[in-house]
CSV table of C-alpha atoms in Angstrom, one decimal:
chain,number,residue,atom,x,y,z
A,1,MET,CA,29.6,3.1,-11.5
A,2,SER,CA,27.9,6.5,-12.3
A,3,GLY,CA,27.4,8.6,-9.0
A,4,LEU,CA,23.9,10.2,-10.3
A,5,VAL,CA,22.3,12.1,-7.4
A,6,THR,CA,18.5,12.4,-7.2
A,7,GLY,CA,16.3,15.3,-5.9
A,8,ASP,CA,16.6,13.5,-2.3
A,9,ALA,CA,20.2,13.8,-2.2
A,10,VAL,CA,20.7,9.8,-3.0
A,11,VAL,CA,23.8,8.6,-4.5
A,12,LEU,CA,22.5,5.8,-7.1
A,13,GLY,CA,25.0,3.0,-8.3
A,14,LEU,CA,24.1,2.4,-11.7
A,15,HIS,CA,26.2,1.1,-14.1
A,16,PRO,CA,26.1,3.0,-17.4
A,17,ALA,CA,26.3,0.7,-20.6
A,18,ARG,CA,29.0,0.6,-22.9
A,19,LEU,CA,29.2,0.6,-26.6
A,20,PRO,CA,29.8,-3.4,-26.9
A,21,SER,CA,26.3,-3.9,-25.6
A,22,ARG,CA,24.3,-0.9,-26.7
A,23,ALA,CA,25.6,-1.5,-30.5
A,24,LEU,CA,24.1,-5.3,-30.1
A,25,ALA,CA,21.1,-3.8,-28.8
A,26,VAL,CA,20.9,-1.2,-31.6
A,27,VAL,CA,21.6,-4.0,-34.1
A,28,ILE,CA,18.4,-6.6,-33.0
A,29,ASP,CA,16.1,-3.4,-32.7
A,30,LEU,CA,17.2,-2.4,-36.2
A,31,VAL,CA,17.1,-6.0,-37.5
A,32,VAL,CA,13.3,-6.3,-36.1
A,33,VAL,CA,12.4,-2.5,-37.1
A,34,TRP,CA,13.5,-3.5,-40.6
A,35,THR,CA,11.9,-6.8,-41.1
A,36,ALA,CA,8.8,-5.0,-39.9
A,37,TYR,CA,9.3,-2.1,-42.4
A,38,LEU,CA,9.2,-4.4,-45.4
A,39,LEU,CA,6.5,-6.3,-44.5
A,40,VAL,CA,4.5,-2.9,-44.1
A,41,SER,CA,6.5,-2.0,-47.6
A,42,VAL,CA,4.9,-4.9,-49.1
A,43,GLY,CA,1.7,-4.8,-47.9
A,44,LEU,CA,1.3,-1.1,-49.1
A,45,ALA,CA,2.7,-1.9,-52.6
A,46,VAL,CA,0.0,-4.3,-53.2
A,47,ALA,CA,-2.6,-2.0,-51.8
A,48,THR,CA,-1.1,1.1,-53.5
A,49,ALA,CA,-0.5,-0.3,-56.8
A,50,ALA,CA,-3.4,1.7,-58.7
A,51,LEU,CA,-2.2,4.7,-57.5
A,52,ASP,CA,-0.2,7.6,-59.2
A,53,GLU,CA,3.7,7.8,-58.7
A,54,ALA,CA,3.5,11.1,-56.2
A,55,ALA,CA,0.8,9.0,-54.0
A,56,VAL,CA,2.8,6.2,-53.9
A,57,MET,CA,5.3,8.1,-52.3
A,58,ALA,CA,3.9,10.0,-50.0
A,59,VAL,CA,2.7,6.6,-48.9
A,60,SER,CA,6.6,5.3,-48.7
A,61,ILE,CA,7.9,8.5,-46.9
A,62,ALA,CA,4.6,7.9,-44.5
A,63,THR,CA,5.7,4.6,-43.9
A,64,PHE,CA,9.6,5.4,-43.4
A,65,LEU,CA,8.5,8.0,-40.5
A,66,LEU,CA,5.9,5.8,-38.7
A,67,VAL,CA,7.8,2.3,-38.8
A,68,LEU,CA,11.6,3.2,-38.5
A,69,VAL,CA,11.3,6.6,-36.6
A,70,GLY,CA,7.7,6.1,-34.6
A,71,GLY,CA,7.8,2.5,-33.7
A,72,PRO,CA,10.6,2.6,-31.4
A,73,ILE,CA,9.8,5.8,-29.9
A,74,VAL,CA,6.5,4.0,-29.1
A,75,VAL,CA,8.1,1.2,-28.0
A,76,GLU,CA,10.4,2.9,-25.6
A,77,THR,CA,7.4,5.1,-24.3
A,78,LEU,CA,5.1,2.4,-23.4
A,79,SER,CA,8.0,0.2,-21.9
A,80,HIS,CA,9.9,2.9,-19.9
A,81,GLY,CA,13.2,2.2,-21.6
A,82,ARG,CA,13.4,-1.2,-22.9
A,83,SER,CA,13.2,-1.7,-26.3
A,84,LEU,CA,13.5,-6.1,-27.4
A,85,GLY,CA,17.4,-5.3,-28.1
A,86,LYS,CA,17.8,-3.8,-24.7
A,87,MET,CA,15.6,-6.4,-23.2
A,88,ALA,CA,17.6,-9.2,-24.8
A,89,CYS,CA,21.1,-7.2,-23.5
A,90,GLY,CA,19.8,-6.3,-20.2
A,91,LEU,CA,19.4,-2.5,-20.9
A,92,ARG,CA,17.2,0.6,-20.1
A,93,VAL,CA,16.7,4.2,-20.8
A,94,VAL,CA,16.7,6.1,-17.7
A,95,ARG,CA,16.4,9.5,-16.8
A,96,ASP,CA,19.8,11.5,-15.5
A,97,ASP,CA,18.3,11.5,-12.1
A,98,GLY,CA,17.4,7.7,-12.4
A,99,GLY,CA,13.7,7.9,-12.9
A,100,PRO,CA,11.5,6.6,-16.1
A,101,ILE,CA,11.8,8.0,-19.2
A,102,ARG,CA,8.4,9.7,-20.8
A,103,PHE,CA,7.6,10.8,-24.2
A,104,ARG,CA,9.1,13.7,-24.8
A,105,HIS,CA,12.7,11.8,-23.9
A,106,ALA,CA,12.1,8.6,-26.2
A,107,LEU,CA,10.4,11.4,-28.9
A,108,VAL,CA,14.4,13.5,-28.7
A,109,ARG,CA,16.1,10.2,-29.0
A,110,GLY,CA,14.1,8.6,-31.6
A,111,ALA,CA,14.6,12.2,-33.6
A,112,MET,CA,18.0,12.0,-33.3
A,113,SER,CA,18.8,8.4,-34.2
A,114,VAL,CA,17.7,9.0,-37.4
A,115,VAL,CA,21.1,11.4,-37.9
A,116,GLU,CA,22.9,9.1,-35.8
A,117,ILE,CA,22.1,5.8,-36.6
A,118,LEU,CA,20.0,5.3,-39.8
A,119,LEU,CA,21.7,8.4,-41.9
A,120,SER,CA,25.4,7.7,-40.9
A,121,PHE,CA,24.9,3.9,-40.5
A,122,GLY,CA,25.6,4.1,-36.5
A,123,VAL,CA,29.3,6.4,-37.1
A,124,ILE,CA,28.2,9.0,-35.3
A,125,ALA,CA,26.5,7.4,-32.4
A,126,CYS,CA,29.7,5.2,-32.0
A,127,ILE,CA,31.6,8.3,-32.1
A,128,ALA,CA,29.7,9.7,-29.6
A,129,SER,CA,29.7,7.0,-27.1
A,130,LEU,CA,33.4,6.4,-27.2
A,131,VAL,CA,33.9,10.0,-26.3
A,132,SER,CA,31.3,10.3,-23.6
A,133,GLU,CA,32.3,9.3,-20.0
A,134,ARG,CA,29.1,7.3,-19.0
A,135,GLY,CA,28.9,6.4,-22.9
A,136,ARG,CA,25.8,8.6,-24.1
A,137,ARG,CA,25.1,9.3,-27.5
A,138,ILE,CA,23.6,12.4,-28.9
A,139,GLY,CA,20.2,11.8,-28.5
A,140,ASP,CA,20.5,11.1,-24.6
A,141,VAL,CA,22.8,14.5,-24.1
A,142,PHE,CA,19.7,16.1,-25.7
A,143,ALA,CA,17.2,14.1,-24.0
A,144,GLY,CA,19.0,13.9,-20.7
A,145,THR,CA,18.8,10.5,-20.5
A,146,LEU,CA,21.4,7.7,-19.7
A,147,VAL,CA,21.4,3.8,-21.0
A,148,VAL,CA,22.6,1.7,-17.9
A,149,ARG,CA,22.5,-2.4,-17.1
A,150,GLU,CA,19.9,-3.7,-15.4
A,151,ARG,CA,21.4,-7.4,-14.7
A,152,VAL,CA,24.4,-6.5,-13.1
A,153,PRO,CA,26.6,-9.7,-11.2
A,154,VAL,CA,26.4,-9.2,-7.5
A,155,GLN,CA,29.0,-10.1,-5.1
A,156,ARG,CA,27.7,-12.3,-2.2
A,157,GLY,CA,28.4,-11.1,1.2
A,158,SER,CA,29.2,-7.6,-0.4
A,159,LEU,CA,26.3,-6.1,1.0
A,160,ALA,CA,26.5,-7.3,4.5
A,161,VAL,CA,27.2,-4.7,7.6
A,162,PRO,CA,30.4,-6.1,9.1
A,163,PRO,CA,30.3,-6.6,13.1
A,164,PRO,CA,31.7,-4.3,15.4
A,165,PRO,CA,34.6,-5.4,17.8
A,166,PHE,CA,33.2,-8.1,20.5
A,167,TRP,CA,34.9,-5.3,23.1
A,168,LEU,CA,32.7,-2.3,21.5
A,169,VAL,CA,29.2,-4.0,21.9
A,170,GLY,CA,26.7,-2.7,24.3
A,171,ARG,CA,29.3,0.1,25.0
A,172,PHE,CA,26.8,2.8,23.6
A,173,ARG,CA,23.7,1.6,25.4
A,174,GLU,CA,23.2,4.9,27.1
A,175,LEU,CA,23.8,7.1,24.0
A,176,ASP,CA,20.9,9.0,23.1
A,177,LEU,CA,20.3,8.2,19.3
A,178,SER,CA,16.8,10.3,18.7
A,179,GLY,CA,19.0,13.2,16.5
A,180,VAL,CA,20.3,11.2,14.2
A,181,PRO,CA,18.8,11.3,11.2
A,182,ASP,CA,17.9,8.5,8.7
A,183,GLY,CA,20.1,10.1,5.6
A,184,LEU,CA,23.2,9.6,7.9
A,185,TRP,CA,22.3,6.1,9.0
A,186,LEU,CA,21.9,5.1,5.1
A,187,ALA,CA,25.2,6.9,4.4
A,188,ILE,CA,27.1,4.9,7.3
A,189,ARG,CA,25.4,1.6,6.4
A,190,GLN,CA,26.7,2.2,2.6
A,191,TYR,CA,30.0,3.1,3.6
A,192,LEU,CA,30.7,0.1,6.1
A,193,THR,CA,29.3,-2.3,3.3
A,194,ARG,CA,31.9,-1.2,0.6
A,195,MET,CA,34.5,0.3,3.1
A,196,GLY,CA,36.4,-2.8,1.7
A,197,GLN,CA,36.1,-1.7,-2.1
A,198,LEU,CA,37.3,2.2,-1.4
A,199,ASP,CA,41.0,3.2,-1.4
A,200,ALA,CA,42.8,3.4,2.0
A,201,GLY,CA,43.1,7.2,2.3
A,202,VAL,CA,39.5,7.5,0.8
A,203,SER,CA,37.8,5.3,3.2
A,204,TRP,CA,39.9,6.9,6.6
A,205,SER,CA,38.5,10.0,5.7
A,206,MET,CA,35.3,9.1,4.7
A,207,ALA,CA,35.3,7.3,8.2
A,208,HIS,CA,36.3,10.4,9.9
A,209,ARG,CA,33.6,12.6,8.2
A,210,LEU,CA,30.5,10.3,9.3
A,211,ALA,CA,32.0,10.1,12.8
A,212,ASP,CA,32.2,13.7,13.0
A,213,ASP,CA,28.6,14.2,11.8
A,214,LEU,CA,27.3,10.9,14.2
A,215,VAL,CA,29.2,12.5,17.2
A,216,ALA,CA,27.8,16.1,16.5
A,217,ARG,CA,24.0,14.4,16.1
A,218,THR,CA,24.3,12.3,19.4
A,219,GLY,CA,26.1,15.2,21.3
A,220,ALA,CA,28.9,12.7,23.0
A,221,PRO,CA,32.5,12.6,22.2
A,222,ALA,CA,33.9,9.2,20.5
A,223,PRO,CA,35.8,7.1,22.7
A,224,HIS,CA,39.5,7.7,22.9
A,225,GLY,CA,41.5,5.5,20.7
A,226,VAL,CA,38.8,3.7,18.7
A,227,PRO,CA,39.0,3.7,15.3
A,228,PRO,CA,36.0,5.3,13.4
A,229,ALA,CA,35.0,2.5,11.1
A,230,ALA,CA,34.8,0.8,14.2
A,231,TYR,CA,32.8,3.5,16.1
A,232,LEU,CA,30.4,3.3,13.2
A,233,ALA,CA,30.1,0.0,13.1
A,234,ALA,CA,29.5,-0.8,16.9
A,235,VAL,CA,26.7,2.8,17.1
A,236,LEU,CA,25.2,1.1,14.0
A,237,ASN,CA,25.1,-2.2,15.9
A,238,GLU,CA,23.3,-0.7,18.9
A,239,ARG,CA,20.8,1.0,16.6
A,240,GLN,CA,19.9,-2.0,15.3
A,241,ALA,CA,19.7,-3.9,18.6
A,242,ARG,CA,17.4,-1.1,19.8
A,243,ASP,CA,15.1,-1.6,17.0
A,244,ALA,CA,15.3,-5.9,17.4
A,245,ARG,CA,13.8,-5.0,21.0
A,246,ARG,CA,11.3,-2.8,20.1
A,247,ALA,CA,9.8,-5.1,17.4
A,248,PHE,CA,10.1,-7.8,20.0
A,249,ALA,CA,8.5,-6.2,22.5
A,250,ALA,CA,5.7,-4.8,20.2
A,251,ALA,CA,5.2,-8.6,19.1
A,252,ARG,CA,4.8,-9.7,22.8
A,253,ALA,CA,2.2,-7.1,23.7
A,254,GLN,CA,0.1,-7.8,20.6
A,255,GLY,CA,0.5,-11.9,21.6
A,256,GLY,CA,-0.5,-10.5,25.2
A,257,THR,CA,-4.1,-9.0,24.4
A,258,ALA,CA,-5.3,-12.4,23.5
A,259,ALA,CA,-3.9,-14.2,26.7
A,260,PRO,CA,-6.4,-13.4,29.3
A,261,GLY,CA,-9.4,-15.7,27.3
A,262,GLY,CA,-7.1,-18.2,26.3
A,263,GLY,CA,-5.3,-18.3,29.5
A,264,HIS,CA,-9.0,-18.8,31.3
A,265,ASP,CA,-9.8,-21.7,28.6
A,266,ALA,CA,-6.5,-23.9,29.4
A,267,ALA,CA,-7.1,-23.2,32.8
A,268,ALA,CA,-10.1,-24.6,32.7
A,269,ALA,CA,-9.3,-27.4,30.6
A,270,ARG,CA,-6.4,-28.5,33.3
A,271,ALA,CA,-9.0,-28.2,36.0
A,272,SER,CA,-11.5,-30.7,34.1
A,273,GLN,CA,-8.4,-33.0,33.5
A,274,ALA,CA,-7.4,-33.0,37.3
A,275,ARG,CA,-10.9,-33.6,38.5
A,276,PRO,CA,-12.0,-37.1,38.4
A,277,PHE,CA,-14.7,-38.8,36.4
A,278,GLU,CA,-18.3,-37.8,37.0
A,279,GLY,CA,-20.8,-38.9,34.7
A,280,GLY,CA,-22.1,-35.7,33.8
A,281,SER,CA,-18.6,-34.0,33.1
A,282,GLY,CA,-18.5,-34.4,29.8
A,283,ALA,CA,-14.8,-34.8,29.7
A,284,GLY,CA,-13.1,-37.3,27.7
A,285,PRO,CA,-12.1,-41.1,28.3
A,286,ALA,CA,-8.9,-40.4,27.6
A,287,ALA,CA,-8.4,-37.3,29.7
A,288,THR,CA,-9.9,-38.6,33.1
A,289,PRO,CA,-9.5,-41.6,34.8
A,290,VAL,CA,-11.5,-44.4,34.7
A,291,ALA,CA,-13.4,-45.4,38.0
A,292,PRO,CA,-12.8,-49.1,39.3
A,293,ALA,CA,-15.6,-51.5,38.8
A,294,PRO,CA,-17.4,-52.0,42.1
A,295,ALA,CA,-16.7,-55.2,44.0
A,296,PRO,CA,-19.2,-57.9,43.9
A,297,ALA,CA,-21.8,-57.9,47.2
A,298,ALA,CA,-20.8,-60.3,49.8
A,299,PRO,CA,-23.4,-62.9,50.9
A,300,ILE,CA,-25.6,-61.8,53.7
A,301,ALA,CA,-24.6,-64.2,57.0
A,302,PRO,CA,-27.7,-65.2,59.0
A,303,ALA,CA,-28.4,-63.2,61.9
A,304,GLU,CA,-27.1,-64.7,65.2
A,305,ALA,CA,-29.9,-65.1,67.6
A,306,GLY,CA,-30.5,-62.5,70.2
A,307,THR,CA,-29.8,-59.9,67.8
A,308,THR,CA,-32.2,-56.9,65.9
A,309,ALA,CA,-31.8,-56.9,62.4
A,310,THR,CA,-31.7,-53.5,61.2
A,311,PRO,CA,-33.5,-52.4,57.6
A,312,SER,CA,-31.4,-52.1,55.1
A,313,GLY,CA,-30.0,-48.9,53.5
A,314,THR,CA,-30.8,-49.8,49.9
A,315,THR,CA,-34.0,-51.6,50.1
A,316,GLY,CA,-35.5,-51.2,53.5
A,317,PHE,CA,-36.4,-55.0,54.0
A,318,ALA,CA,-34.5,-56.5,57.6
A,319,PRO,CA,-34.5,-60.0,56.7
A,320,PRO,CA,-36.3,-62.5,59.5
A,321,ALA,CA,-34.2,-63.2,62.4
């Protein structure tokens, strides 16, 4: 893995391409380019049959430069460092700082490939790639570029941050983390995810250095007897817990803004369900109890003698005595 450092002091874990994959990509590109060159040459030979020898030679040189040299330059410029061979092998040309290449980078690489690959049949490029620590040929050195692998096998679970010991969870709730920059958090996270892949001595020294930086930023000394890696994991866990609580509080506050109207509607619905059935209430038959049918009226008994008949409350008619 290459330790490239960007202008923002971020270490890029790039995997430089080695000679076998680069050679295979170059072979694929050469097959495509030479096929296109032969087809164009045949077409131009037919079209320039009536010209003299000097004109035919000029056309042949121009075709060689435009197809065999200019074609790869145009393709790498437009695709940001991915020719057909590199796409097939999972490679890409990038700058030394990890950024995409531009026309000047592709131009220098294409101009040097004439000597390294075409005229010397790839011998110079192979020797330079074997000698270089990152597998670069002379064109990459002059252009300031690097060929890296894009398809890298990922180890599952290797990027998971290990949890802190259970006896350290919640111990740093009162710790002030406002002075810790994001760069230090990123360095701590990268160390914790990769500390199992490091040498024991290197891992211990990096943990001590990161713990000292964290103590200097927080202003509180680390607990006595706590290993540096466990201290870093516990503080990072506390920071993630605070971020989660703030996110949940924000989501709860956003949900509470629509609660008054929704709560009023819900209360009105519950009240309408609780009221008995009324003809004009508009409540559905499934939500309100149905009133029982009225019992049939009892037959009217003849009034006894000597009593005064009272008018009916419904019709106002009093039956005769």
